[in-house]
Short mmCIF file of C-alpha atoms in Angstrom, two decimals:
data_model
loop_
_atom_site.label_atom_id
_atom_site.label_comp_id
_atom_site.label_asym_id
_atom_site.label_seq_id
_atom_site.Cartn_x
_atom_site.Cartn_y
_atom_site.Cartn_z
CA UNK M 1 -4.66 52.31 70.59
CA UNK M 2 -4.00 48.34 70.46
CA UNK M 3 -7.23 48.03 68.47
CA UNK M 4 -6.15 50.69 65.94
CA UNK M 5 -2.75 48.90 65.46
CA UNK M 6 -4.55 45.50 65.02
CA UNK M 7 -6.69 47.11 62.22
CA UNK M 8 -3.94 48.77 60.44
CA UNK M 9 -1.96 45.70 60.57
CA UNK M 10 -4.77 43.83 59.10
CA UNK M 11 -5.23 46.35 56.23
CA UNK M 12 -1.76 46.08 55.34
CA UNK M 13 -1.84 42.36 55.65
CA UNK M 14 -4.82 42.16 53.45
CA UNK M 15 -3.18 44.72 51.07
CA UNK M 16 -0.17 42.50 50.57
CA UNK M 17 -2.37 39.57 49.94
CA UNK M 18 -4.53 41.25 47.23
CA UNK M 19 -1.05 42.31 45.73
CA UNK M 20 0.10 38.54 45.65
CA UNK M 21 -3.33 37.47 44.25
CA UNK M 22 -3.15 39.92 41.56
CA UNK M 23 0.56 38.60 40.61
CA UNK M 24 -0.62 35.27 40.62
CA UNK M 25 -3.38 36.08 38.37
CA UNK M 26 -1.17 38.02 36.24
CA UNK M 27 1.23 35.09 35.83
CA UNK M 28 -1.61 32.55 34.98
CA UNK M 29 -2.68 35.23 32.29
CA UNK M 30 0.64 35.51 30.89
CA UNK M 31 1.19 31.82 30.79
CA UNK M 32 -2.25 31.21 29.35
CA UNK M 33 -1.45 33.88 26.50
CA UNK M 34 2.00 32.19 25.98
CA UNK M 35 0.23 28.92 25.73
CA UNK M 36 -2.10 30.17 23.23
CA UNK M 37 0.69 31.51 21.06
CA UNK M 38 2.41 28.29 21.14
CA UNK M 39 -0.59 26.54 20.23
CA UNK M 40 -1.06 28.99 17.41
CA UNK M 41 2.46 28.34 16.17
CA UNK M 42 2.02 24.82 16.40
CA UNK M 43 -0.95 24.98 14.41
CA UNK M 44 0.95 27.08 11.59
CA UNK M 45 3.72 24.13 11.47
CA UNK M 46 0.97 21.59 11.19
CA UNK M 47 -0.58 23.49 8.02
CA UNK M 48 2.77 23.46 6.55
CA UNK M 49 3.25 20.03 7.17
CA UNK M 50 -0.14 18.95 6.29
CA UNK M 51 -0.14 15.75 3.86
CA UNK M 52 -2.63 15.89 0.89
CA UNK M 53 -4.04 13.09 -0.94
CA UNK M 54 -4.87 14.98 -4.25
CA UNK M 55 -3.31 18.52 -5.03
CA UNK M 56 -3.66 20.68 -8.20
CA UNK M 57 -0.36 19.15 -9.69
CA UNK M 58 0.30 15.86 -8.50
CA UNK M 59 3.90 14.45 -7.69
CA UNK M 60 5.78 12.72 -10.39
CA UNK M 61 8.67 10.18 -10.68
CA UNK M 62 11.56 11.29 -12.88
CA UNK M 63 10.76 10.23 -16.37
CA UNK M 64 7.10 9.64 -15.67
CA UNK M 65 5.05 6.59 -14.68
CA UNK M 66 6.63 4.26 -17.25
CA UNK M 67 9.99 5.09 -15.85
CA UNK M 68 8.60 4.35 -12.29
CA UNK M 69 7.22 0.93 -13.29
CA UNK M 70 10.56 0.31 -15.17
CA UNK M 71 12.49 1.11 -12.03
CA UNK M 72 10.54 -1.24 -10.09
CA UNK M 73 11.03 -4.01 -12.72
CA UNK M 74 14.76 -3.30 -12.91
CA UNK M 75 15.36 -3.27 -9.12
CA UNK M 76 13.11 -5.73 -7.45
CA UNK M 77 14.69 -8.50 -5.83
CA UNK M 78 12.44 -11.54 -5.32
CA UNK M 79 13.16 -12.80 -1.69
CA UNK M 80 14.55 -16.31 -1.78
CA UNK M 81 12.03 -17.63 0.91
CA UNK M 82 9.04 -16.18 -0.84
CA UNK M 83 10.43 -17.86 -4.24
CA UNK M 84 10.90 -21.22 -2.36
CA UNK M 85 7.52 -21.16 -0.93
CA UNK M 86 5.63 -20.14 -4.37
CA UNK M 87 4.48 -16.91 -2.79
CA UNK M 88 3.51 -13.97 -5.09
CA UNK M 89 0.95 -11.21 -5.13
CA UNK M 90 0.66 -7.60 -4.97
CA UNK M 91 1.91 -5.52 -2.32
CA UNK M 92 0.40 -1.81 -1.86
CA UNK M 93 2.96 0.61 -0.48
CA UNK M 94 1.99 4.13 0.71
CA UNK M 95 4.55 6.89 1.14
CA UNK M 96 4.60 10.60 1.36
CA UNK M 97 6.61 12.68 -1.24
CA UNK M 98 7.83 15.65 0.69
CA UNK M 99 8.17 19.26 -0.63
CA UNK M 100 11.86 18.34 -1.60
CA UNK M 101 10.79 15.38 -3.64
CA UNK M 102 12.23 13.10 -0.93
CA UNK M 103 10.12 10.14 0.32
CA UNK M 104 8.94 9.63 3.84
CA UNK M 105 6.53 7.42 5.98
CA UNK M 106 6.90 4.35 3.75
CA UNK M 107 4.31 1.60 4.91
CA UNK M 108 2.54 -1.33 3.52
CA UNK M 109 -1.09 -0.89 3.04
CA UNK M 110 -2.00 -4.32 1.68
CA UNK M 111 0.41 -7.14 2.67
CA UNK M 112 0.76 -10.61 0.97
CA UNK M 113 3.95 -12.00 2.69
CA UNK M 114 6.46 -10.35 5.30
CA UNK M 115 9.25 -11.16 2.90
CA UNK M 116 7.43 -9.55 -0.11
CA UNK M 117 6.40 -6.37 2.18
CA UNK M 118 9.86 -5.78 3.24
CA UNK M 119 11.30 -6.06 -0.33
CA UNK M 120 8.54 -3.70 -1.38
CA UNK M 121 9.33 -1.01 1.38
CA UNK M 122 13.23 -1.54 0.56
CA UNK M 123 12.47 -0.93 -3.18
CA UNK M 124 10.30 2.04 -2.62
CA UNK M 125 12.96 3.62 -0.24
CA UNK M 126 15.45 3.31 -2.90
CA UNK M 127 13.67 5.40 -5.45
CA UNK M 128 15.22 8.70 -6.43
CA UNK M 129 13.69 12.16 -5.55
CA UNK M 130 10.38 12.71 -7.26
CA UNK M 131 9.14 16.22 -8.52
CA UNK M 132 7.04 17.46 -5.54
CA UNK M 133 3.35 18.19 -6.00
CA UNK M 134 1.95 21.60 -5.83
CA UNK M 135 -1.09 23.42 -4.18
CA UNK M 136 -1.92 26.94 -4.93
CA UNK M 137 1.68 27.32 -6.51
CA UNK M 138 3.50 26.07 -3.36
CA UNK M 139 5.19 22.66 -3.07
CA UNK M 140 3.27 20.55 -0.42
CA UNK M 141 3.56 16.93 0.92
CA UNK M 142 1.40 14.34 -0.87
CA UNK M 143 0.47 10.86 -0.22
CA UNK M 144 0.91 8.32 -2.75
CA UNK M 145 0.34 4.65 -3.09
CA UNK M 146 2.11 2.42 -5.51
CA UNK M 147 1.49 -1.41 -6.27
CA UNK M 148 4.34 -3.49 -6.31
CA UNK M 149 3.53 -6.97 -7.96
CA UNK M 150 5.59 -10.10 -7.33
CA UNK M 151 5.06 -12.74 -9.91
CA UNK M 152 6.79 -16.04 -10.33
CA UNK M 153 7.76 -17.08 -13.86
#
């Protein structure tokens, strides 16, 4: 009878261990599926937040390109340090025109001088909202680059 009790006890212990293992496997599978759905959701967000370089309808400054260059000419403030040192040149500034027409990710692509770079970034950040770009009838984020020329008279 003792050996029978031992084998029954072993069967029950083994049974409960199998249940614990199955529960762990179930939890792992559930976490994996949850992780996959999160990854898919993040991928959808990434697609929505994709930044295009060329689209069917490019973004435009209010009033067109001429108005943009007029805005730059009227609002540029030549840094005193750069003026005293005779520094001039063209700073290329890159930025993203978002779906709502606002500007983000403003950064210098081609630098001339830290003072000129800082002024070029300030100038671009001060621009009004643009008309956003469109791809397949939807507003999308579009990367844009503008030259800001500093020339001493």
